CSV table of C-alpha atoms in Angstrom, one decimal:
chain,number,residue,atom,x,y,z
A,1,UNK,CA,38.2,7.8,-3.7
A,2,UNK,CA,36.2,6.7,-0.6
A,3,UNK,CA,32.3,5.4,-1.4
A,4,UNK,CA,29.7,4.6,1.0
A,5,UNK,CA,27.2,1.2,0.1
A,6,UNK,CA,25.0,-0.5,1.4
A,7,UNK,CA,25.5,-3.9,3.1
A,8,UNK,CA,22.6,-5.6,0.2
A,9,UNK,CA,22.2,-5.1,-2.7
A,10,UNK,CA,17.7,-5.8,-2.2
A,11,UNK,CA,18.5,-2.1,-0.7
A,12,UNK,CA,19.7,-0.9,-4.0
A,13,UNK,CA,15.7,-0.6,-5.2
A,14,UNK,CA,15.0,1.9,-2.9
A,15,UNK,CA,17.4,4.7,-2.6
A,16,UNK,CA,20.0,5.5,-4.8
A,17,UNK,CA,23.8,5.3,-4.5
A,18,UNK,CA,25.2,7.6,-2.4
A,19,UNK,CA,28.8,9.0,-2.7
A,20,UNK,CA,31.7,10.2,-0.5
A,21,UNK,CA,33.7,12.6,-3.7
A,22,UNK,CA,37.1,13.8,-2.7
A,23,UNK,CA,40.1,15.3,-3.8
A,24,UNK,CA,43.5,15.3,-2.3
A,25,UNK,CA,43.5,19.5,-3.6
A,26,UNK,CA,39.7,19.6,-2.9
A,27,UNK,CA,38.7,21.6,0.5
A,28,UNK,CA,34.7,20.8,0.5
A,29,UNK,CA,32.1,17.8,0.2
A,30,UNK,CA,30.2,16.3,-2.0
A,31,UNK,CA,27.7,13.8,0.1
A,32,UNK,CA,24.6,12.7,-2.4
A,33,UNK,CA,22.6,10.6,0.5
A,34,UNK,CA,18.6,10.7,-0.6
A,35,UNK,CA,15.9,8.8,1.6
A,36,UNK,CA,14.0,5.4,1.6
A,37,UNK,CA,10.6,4.6,0.2
A,38,UNK,CA,10.3,2.9,3.9
A,39,UNK,CA,10.7,5.8,6.2
A,40,UNK,CA,11.0,3.6,9.1
A,41,UNK,CA,14.0,1.2,8.6
A,42,UNK,CA,17.3,2.1,9.6
A,43,UNK,CA,20.0,3.0,6.4
A,44,UNK,CA,22.6,0.7,7.2
A,45,UNK,CA,26.1,1.8,4.8
A,46,UNK,CA,30.4,1.3,5.2
A,47,UNK,CA,32.6,3.4,5.2
A,48,UNK,CA,35.7,2.4,3.6
A,49,UNK,CA,38.3,5.0,4.6
A,50,UNK,CA,37.0,5.4,8.5
A,51,UNK,CA,36.5,1.5,8.2
A,52,UNK,CA,33.3,1.3,10.5
A,53,UNK,CA,29.7,1.2,10.2
A,54,UNK,CA,27.3,3.3,10.2
A,55,UNK,CA,23.9,3.5,10.4
A,56,UNK,CA,21.5,5.8,10.5
A,57,UNK,CA,17.6,6.2,10.8
A,58,UNK,CA,15.3,8.2,10.7
A,59,UNK,CA,13.1,10.0,14.4
A,60,UNK,CA,9.1,8.4,14.1
A,61,UNK,CA,9.0,11.3,16.7
A,62,UNK,CA,9.4,13.8,14.0
A,63,UNK,CA,7.3,13.5,11.0
A,64,UNK,CA,8.1,16.0,9.0
A,65,UNK,CA,12.0,16.7,7.1
A,66,UNK,CA,13.9,19.6,8.9
A,67,UNK,CA,14.7,21.3,5.6
A,68,UNK,CA,13.7,24.5,6.1
A,69,UNK,CA,10.3,25.7,3.6
A,70,UNK,CA,10.5,29.6,2.1
A,71,UNK,CA,6.9,29.9,3.9
A,72,UNK,CA,8.0,28.2,7.1
A,73,UNK,CA,10.8,30.5,7.0
A,74,UNK,CA,8.6,33.2,5.6
A,75,UNK,CA,6.2,33.2,9.0
A,76,UNK,CA,9.8,32.4,10.9
A,77,UNK,CA,10.5,36.0,10.0
A,78,UNK,CA,6.9,37.3,10.5
A,79,UNK,CA,6.8,35.9,13.7
A,80,UNK,CA,9.8,37.8,15.3
A,81,UNK,CA,9.2,40.7,13.5
A,82,UNK,CA,6.0,41.0,15.6
A,83,UNK,CA,8.0,39.5,19.0
A,84,UNK,CA,10.9,42.5,18.2
A,85,UNK,CA,7.3,44.6,18.9
A,86,UNK,CA,6.2,42.4,21.9
A,87,UNK,CA,9.5,43.8,22.9
A,88,UNK,CA,9.3,47.7,22.5
A,89,UNK,CA,6.0,47.7,24.1
A,90,UNK,CA,6.7,46.0,27.4
A,91,UNK,CA,9.7,48.3,28.0
A,92,UNK,CA,8.1,52.0,27.1
A,93,UNK,CA,5.3,50.3,29.4
A,94,UNK,CA,7.9,49.1,32.6
A,95,UNK,CA,9.4,53.0,32.1
A,96,UNK,CA,5.5,54.0,32.1
A,97,UNK,CA,4.5,52.3,35.0
A,98,UNK,CA,8.3,53.0,37.3
A,99,UNK,CA,7.7,56.8,36.3
A,100,UNK,CA,3.6,56.3,37.9
A,101,UNK,CA,5.1,54.7,41.2
A,102,UNK,CA,7.5,57.6,41.3
A,103,UNK,CA,5.4,60.4,41.2
A,104,UNK,CA,2.1,59.3,42.2
A,105,UNK,CA,4.0,58.1,45.7
A,106,UNK,CA,5.6,61.7,45.9
A,107,UNK,CA,2.0,63.2,45.2
A,108,UNK,CA,0.1,61.2,47.7
A,109,UNK,CA,2.9,62.2,50.1
A,110,UNK,CA,3.7,65.3,49.6
A,111,UNK,CA,-0.3,65.7,49.8
A,112,UNK,CA,0.4,64.1,53.7
A,113,UNK,CA,2.1,66.4,54.9
A,114,UNK,CA,0.5,69.4,54.4
A,115,UNK,CA,-2.9,67.5,54.9
A,116,UNK,CA,-0.8,67.0,58.3
A,117,UNK,CA,1.0,71.1,58.3
A,118,UNK,CA,-2.0,72.4,57.8
A,119,UNK,CA,-3.7,70.0,60.1
A,120,UNK,CA,-1.7,71.7,63.2
A,121,UNK,CA,-1.9,75.2,61.7
A,122,UNK,CA,-5.5,74.9,62.5
A,123,UNK,CA,-5.1,73.6,65.8
A,124,UNK,CA,-2.8,76.4,67.3
A,125,UNK,CA,-5.5,78.5,65.5
A,126,UNK,CA,-8.6,79.8,67.5
A,127,UNK,CA,-11.9,80.2,66.2
A,128,UNK,CA,-12.5,82.9,63.9
A,129,UNK,CA,-12.7,82.5,60.0
A,130,UNK,CA,-9.4,80.8,59.5
A,131,UNK,CA,-9.8,78.0,61.2
A,132,UNK,CA,-12.9,76.6,58.7
A,133,UNK,CA,-10.8,76.4,55.8
A,134,UNK,CA,-8.0,75.4,57.5
A,135,UNK,CA,-10.1,72.3,59.0
A,136,UNK,CA,-11.6,71.6,55.5
A,137,UNK,CA,-8.9,71.7,53.4
A,138,UNK,CA,-6.2,69.8,54.6
A,139,UNK,CA,-9.8,67.5,55.6
A,140,UNK,CA,-10.1,67.3,51.0
A,141,UNK,CA,-5.5,66.6,51.2
A,142,UNK,CA,-6.6,63.2,53.2
A,143,UNK,CA,-9.1,61.7,51.1
A,144,UNK,CA,-7.7,62.9,48.3
A,145,UNK,CA,-4.5,60.8,49.0
A,146,UNK,CA,-6.5,58.0,50.6
A,147,UNK,CA,-8.4,57.9,47.4
A,148,UNK,CA,-5.0,57.4,45.7
A,149,UNK,CA,-3.8,55.6,48.6
A,150,UNK,CA,-6.8,53.4,47.3
A,151,UNK,CA,-6.0,52.9,43.1
A,152,UNK,CA,-2.2,53.0,44.6
A,153,UNK,CA,-2.6,49.7,46.7
A,154,UNK,CA,-4.7,48.0,43.5
A,155,UNK,CA,-3.0,48.1,41.2
A,156,UNK,CA,0.4,47.8,42.6
A,157,UNK,CA,2.4,50.3,39.9
A,158,UNK,CA,5.7,48.8,41.3
A,159,UNK,CA,4.4,45.4,40.9
A,160,UNK,CA,3.3,46.3,36.9
A,161,UNK,CA,6.8,47.1,36.2
A,162,UNK,CA,8.7,44.0,37.6
A,163,UNK,CA,6.0,41.9,35.5
A,164,UNK,CA,6.9,44.4,32.1
A,165,UNK,CA,10.4,44.0,32.9
A,166,UNK,CA,10.6,40.8,33.5
A,167,UNK,CA,8.1,40.1,29.6
A,168,UNK,CA,10.8,42.0,27.7
A,169,UNK,CA,13.4,40.1,29.0
A,170,UNK,CA,12.0,37.0,28.4
A,171,UNK,CA,10.3,38.4,24.4
A,172,UNK,CA,14.1,39.3,24.1
A,173,UNK,CA,14.7,35.8,24.5
A,174,UNK,CA,12.5,34.0,22.4
A,175,UNK,CA,13.6,36.7,19.6
A,176,UNK,CA,16.6,35.1,19.7
A,177,UNK,CA,15.8,32.0,19.9
A,178,UNK,CA,14.0,32.0,16.4
A,179,UNK,CA,17.3,33.5,14.3
A,180,UNK,CA,19.8,30.6,15.7
A,181,UNK,CA,16.1,28.2,14.4
A,182,UNK,CA,16.2,30.3,10.9
A,183,UNK,CA,20.2,31.3,11.0
A,184,UNK,CA,21.0,27.1,11.5
A,185,UNK,CA,18.2,25.6,8.8
A,186,UNK,CA,15.6,24.1,11.2
A,187,UNK,CA,12.3,25.7,10.6
A,188,UNK,CA,9.2,23.0,10.4
A,189,UNK,CA,5.8,23.3,10.8
A,190,UNK,CA,6.6,22.4,14.5
A,191,UNK,CA,9.2,24.9,15.5
A,192,UNK,CA,6.4,27.8,13.9
A,193,UNK,CA,3.7,26.3,15.6
A,194,UNK,CA,5.5,26.1,19.2
A,195,UNK,CA,6.7,29.5,18.9
A,196,UNK,CA,3.0,30.9,18.3
A,197,UNK,CA,2.2,29.1,21.2
A,198,UNK,CA,5.6,31.1,23.3
A,199,UNK,CA,4.5,33.8,22.3
A,200,UNK,CA,0.6,33.8,23.1
A,201,UNK,CA,2.1,32.6,26.6
A,202,UNK,CA,4.0,35.7,27.1
A,203,UNK,CA,1.0,37.3,26.2
A,204,UNK,CA,-1.4,35.7,28.7
A,205,UNK,CA,1.6,34.9,31.5
A,206,UNK,CA,1.8,39.2,31.1
A,207,UNK,CA,-0.6,41.2,30.3
A,208,UNK,CA,-0.6,44.5,28.9
A,209,UNK,CA,-3.2,45.7,29.8
A,210,UNK,CA,-5.1,46.7,33.3
A,211,UNK,CA,-8.4,46.2,33.2
A,212,UNK,CA,-10.2,42.7,33.1
A,213,UNK,CA,-7.4,41.1,32.9
A,214,UNK,CA,-4.2,42.9,34.9
A,215,UNK,CA,-3.0,40.1,37.4
A,216,UNK,CA,-4.2,39.9,40.9
A,217,UNK,CA,-1.7,41.5,43.8
A,218,UNK,CA,-3.0,39.7,46.2
A,219,UNK,CA,-3.4,35.9,46.0
A,220,UNK,CA,-4.5,34.0,48.4
A,221,UNK,CA,-1.8,31.3,47.2
A,222,UNK,CA,1.5,32.7,45.9
A,223,UNK,CA,2.3,30.2,42.5
A,224,UNK,CA,5.1,30.4,40.9
A,225,UNK,CA,4.7,32.5,37.2
A,226,UNK,CA,4.7,30.5,34.2
A,227,UNK,CA,4.8,31.9,31.5
A,228,UNK,CA,5.6,29.2,29.0
A,229,UNK,CA,3.1,26.7,27.1
A,230,UNK,CA,2.1,23.7,29.9
A,231,UNK,CA,2.6,21.2,27.0
A,232,UNK,CA,5.4,21.9,25.8
A,233,UNK,CA,8.0,20.1,23.2
A,234,UNK,CA,11.2,19.9,23.9
A,235,UNK,CA,12.1,17.4,21.1
A,236,UNK,CA,14.2,20.4,18.8
A,237,UNK,CA,17.6,17.6,17.9
A,238,UNK,CA,16.7,16.7,13.8
A,239,UNK,CA,14.8,14.5,12.1
A,240,UNK,CA,18.1,11.9,11.6
A,241,UNK,CA,20.2,10.4,14.3
A,242,UNK,CA,23.1,8.1,14.5
A,243,UNK,CA,22.7,5.6,17.3
A,244,UNK,CA,26.5,4.5,16.9
A,245,UNK,CA,27.1,7.4,19.9
A,246,UNK,CA,25.2,7.4,22.6
A,247,UNK,CA,24.3,10.9,21.9
A,248,UNK,CA,26.6,12.5,25.5
A,249,UNK,CA,24.0,10.5,28.1
A,250,UNK,CA,25.3,8.1,30.7
A,251,UNK,CA,23.7,6.3,33.9
A,252,UNK,CA,26.0,8.7,35.4
A,253,UNK,CA,24.2,11.7,33.8
A,254,UNK,CA,21.4,10.5,35.0
A,255,UNK,CA,20.5,10.1,37.9
A,256,UNK,CA,23.5,13.7,38.1
A,257,UNK,CA,20.3,15.4,36.7
A,258,UNK,CA,18.1,13.8,38.9
A,259,UNK,CA,19.6,14.5,42.3
A,260,UNK,CA,19.2,18.4,41.0
A,261,UNK,CA,16.4,17.8,40.5
A,262,UNK,CA,15.2,17.0,43.4
A,263,UNK,CA,17.4,19.9,45.1
A,264,UNK,CA,15.1,22.1,43.2
A,265,UNK,CA,12.1,21.4,45.0
A,266,UNK,CA,13.2,20.9,48.2
A,267,UNK,CA,15.4,23.9,48.3
A,268,UNK,CA,14.4,26.1,46.5
A,269,UNK,CA,11.2,26.4,44.8
A,270,UNK,CA,10.6,25.5,48.1
A,271,UNK,CA,12.0,28.7,49.8
A,272,UNK,CA,11.1,31.3,46.9
A,273,UNK,CA,7.2,30.3,47.6
A,274,UNK,CA,8.3,30.9,51.2
A,275,UNK,CA,9.7,34.2,50.4
A,276,UNK,CA,7.0,35.1,48.7
A,277,UNK,CA,4.1,34.1,51.1
A,278,UNK,CA,5.8,36.5,53.9
A,279,UNK,CA,6.1,39.7,51.5
A,280,UNK,CA,2.7,39.3,49.9
A,281,UNK,CA,1.4,38.9,54.2
A,282,UNK,CA,3.7,42.2,54.7
A,283,UNK,CA,2.6,43.7,51.6
A,284,UNK,CA,-1.7,43.3,52.4
A,285,UNK,CA,-1.3,44.9,56.1
A,286,UNK,CA,0.5,47.1,54.6
A,287,UNK,CA,-2.2,47.8,51.5
A,288,UNK,CA,-4.8,48.3,54.7
A,289,UNK,CA,-2.8,50.4,56.9
A,290,UNK,CA,-2.2,53.9,54.4
A,291,UNK,CA,-5.5,54.5,52.8
A,292,UNK,CA,-6.8,53.3,56.5
A,293,UNK,CA,-4.7,56.4,58.2
A,294,UNK,CA,-5.4,58.8,55.5
A,295,UNK,CA,-9.3,58.5,56.9
A,296,UNK,CA,-8.5,58.7,59.6
A,297,UNK,CA,-6.8,61.6,60.5
A,298,UNK,CA,-9.5,63.1,57.9
A,299,UNK,CA,-12.0,61.9,60.5
A,300,UNK,CA,-9.9,63.8,63.2
A,301,UNK,CA,-9.5,67.1,61.3
A,302,UNK,CA,-12.8,67.7,61.4
A,303,UNK,CA,-13.7,67.9,64.8
A,304,UNK,CA,-10.4,70.1,65.0
A,305,UNK,CA,-11.8,73.0,67.6
A,306,UNK,CA,-14.3,71.0,69.0
A,307,UNK,CA,-15.1,71.8,73.1
A,308,UNK,CA,-16.0,68.4,73.6
A,309,UNK,CA,-12.9,66.5,72.9
A,310,UNK,CA,-9.8,68.9,73.4
A,311,UNK,CA,-7.4,68.2,72.2
A,312,UNK,CA,-7.3,64.0,70.7
A,313,UNK,CA,-8.9,65.8,66.8
A,314,UNK,CA,-5.2,67.6,66.0
A,315,UNK,CA,-3.8,64.6,67.0
A,316,UNK,CA,-5.2,62.0,64.7
A,317,UNK,CA,-4.4,64.8,62.8
A,318,UNK,CA,-1.6,65.6,62.5
A,319,UNK,CA,0.4,61.8,64.3
A,320,UNK,CA,-1.6,59.2,62.3
A,321,UNK,CA,-0.7,61.6,58.6
A,322,UNK,CA,2.7,61.0,59.6
A,323,UNK,CA,3.0,57.1,60.3
A,324,UNK,CA,0.3,57.7,56.9
A,325,UNK,CA,2.9,59.4,54.8
A,326,UNK,CA,5.8,56.9,56.3
A,327,UNK,CA,4.0,53.2,55.5
A,328,UNK,CA,3.3,54.9,52.2
A,329,UNK,CA,7.2,55.0,52.0
A,330,UNK,CA,7.4,51.6,53.3
A,331,UNK,CA,4.9,50.3,51.0
A,332,UNK,CA,5.4,52.2,47.3
A,333,UNK,CA,9.1,53.7,48.0
A,334,UNK,CA,10.5,50.3,49.0
A,335,UNK,CA,8.8,48.7,46.3
A,336,UNK,CA,6.8,45.9,48.0
A,337,UNK,CA,5.0,44.5,44.7
A,338,UNK,CA,8.2,44.1,43.0
A,339,UNK,CA,9.7,42.5,45.7
A,340,UNK,CA,6.9,40.0,45.8
A,341,UNK,CA,6.8,40.0,41.9
A,342,UNK,CA,10.6,38.8,42.1
A,343,UNK,CA,10.2,36.3,44.5
A,344,UNK,CA,7.5,35.3,42.1
A,345,UNK,CA,9.3,35.1,38.7
A,346,UNK,CA,12.0,33.1,40.2
A,347,UNK,CA,10.6,30.5,41.8
A,348,UNK,CA,9.5,30.0,38.1
A,349,UNK,CA,12.5,29.8,36.5
A,350,UNK,CA,13.1,26.8,38.7
A,351,UNK,CA,9.4,25.2,37.7
A,352,UNK,CA,10.9,25.8,34.3
A,353,UNK,CA,13.7,24.2,35.2
A,354,UNK,CA,12.1,21.3,37.4
A,355,UNK,CA,10.5,21.0,33.8
A,356,UNK,CA,13.1,21.3,32.3
A,357,UNK,CA,14.5,18.8,33.5
A,358,UNK,CA,11.8,15.7,33.3
A,359,UNK,CA,11.0,15.7,30.4
A,360,UNK,CA,14.5,15.2,29.0
A,361,UNK,CA,14.6,12.4,31.4
A,362,UNK,CA,11.3,11.6,30.0
A,363,UNK,CA,11.8,10.9,26.7
A,364,UNK,CA,14.1,8.0,25.3
A,365,UNK,CA,18.0,8.6,25.0
A,366,UNK,CA,18.2,9.4,20.8
A,367,UNK,CA,15.4,11.8,20.8
A,368,UNK,CA,17.3,14.1,24.1
A,369,UNK,CA,19.6,17.0,23.6
A,370,UNK,CA,23.0,15.5,23.7
A,371,UNK,CA,24.0,15.3,27.6
A,372,UNK,CA,27.4,17.6,27.9
A,373,UNK,CA,25.8,20.4,26.2
A,374,UNK,CA,21.9,19.9,28.7
A,375,UNK,CA,24.4,19.6,32.8
A,376,UNK,CA,26.9,22.9,30.8
A,377,UNK,CA,23.6,24.8,30.3
A,378,UNK,CA,22.1,23.4,33.9
A,379,UNK,CA,25.4,24.2,35.1
A,380,UNK,CA,25.2,28.1,34.1
A,381,UNK,CA,21.9,28.6,34.4
A,382,UNK,CA,22.3,27.8,38.2
A,383,UNK,CA,25.5,30.3,37.8
A,384,UNK,CA,27.8,27.1,38.6
A,385,UNK,CA,30.4,25.5,37.2
A,386,UNK,CA,30.1,21.5,36.2
A,387,UNK,CA,32.6,20.7,38.8
A,388,UNK,CA,30.3,21.8,41.4
A,389,UNK,CA,26.6,20.7,39.9
A,390,UNK,CA,28.8,18.0,40.5
A,391,UNK,CA,29.5,18.2,43.9
A,392,UNK,CA,26.2,19.3,44.5
A,393,UNK,CA,24.4,16.0,43.4
A,394,UNK,CA,27.2,13.8,45.1
A,395,UNK,CA,26.0,15.9,48.1
A,396,UNK,CA,23.0,15.3,47.9
A,397,UNK,CA,22.6,12.3,47.5
A,398,UNK,CA,24.4,11.0,50.1
A,399,UNK,CA,22.3,13.3,52.1
A,400,UNK,CA,25.6,15.8,54.7
A,401,UNK,CA,26.0,18.8,55.9
A,402,UNK,CA,26.1,19.7,51.7
A,403,UNK,CA,23.2,18.3,51.3
A,404,UNK,CA,21.3,21.7,52.6
A,405,UNK,CA,23.5,24.2,50.0
A,406,UNK,CA,21.0,25.7,47.3
A,407,UNK,CA,21.2,24.5,43.5
A,408,UNK,CA,22.1,28.2,42.4
A,409,UNK,CA,24.1,30.9,43.6
A,410,UNK,CA,22.8,33.6,41.5
A,411,UNK,CA,19.0,34.6,43.2
């Protein structure tokens, strides 16, 4: 039997003697360790079997016991159910708004093409009883298409659908995180508060309603999407820390993470903000041109048959209608709003990575996530293996030509 004994006999007043009972034929180990009355003092002991000293201290940043409370677990399950409901809500609304984009685009293009054909027929019809109905029908179709286009360009259905797809994906990630938290039995009131903040942050970042809370589709300045709490706690380690280990962190790994952070800010984040601005400018031009062309076409149709203008009204009515169809197809068929949201979300992804790396490096070493696990996660999130990640950090540090490479290989 190997006995775990404290160094000083004085410590027997504050703790209960802890023993590790082993047996040759017994596979399970019974470990019973009670806590000090003074939780800020480290627990020092000696393991005779391994002939080494162990030092265990409590983490001052985490005041609560890591043992899960039944009421806290119930709260986590309740939040988990709400998150699962959010996933379904955003998925269903995303499909609905994707249908809006297809149906409205088909309707507008059909109305515009029909109005252009009727304008051409009216231009070839001699003055008579058939001219007025053709002109009136063509003008009404153009005006109707103009109104629908104004609404479509305001709400950008393809961008709305992409927002809901992103929200559904992120709520799925949160649902999996809650399940892992419960399975690992690490539930505390801090975890409940942290998960609640994440749910509310996602609700704010991707609202379900349109009126009043819809995201601005044509902002003055492109900013990365933010779907996480601004003061998110990155510390998820347990309440005790073994100080004999280095937690997988070294000076080399810290320098590597700083170089990766520099590349993300200098290359990836800046590039996707630039692309977002470019797409936004193109989308603004198309959003203005579509309704303007159909409105001018409706005006031209109204003057068809005028002896003073000749063929100019019919030219406006037919040609501008065809141009409007092309513009609308490029904007909504090409889903420019969705492309803009994709770049904005990608920039948000890089910003979240930057904040995670920054926050981790600012923490004390014993409070950080295991360094090897953290490095592996960063590499996989960037679509790289560990050797490629280290090569990227080395190239960035030495400012070699390869340092112009982007950090991410996914986007």
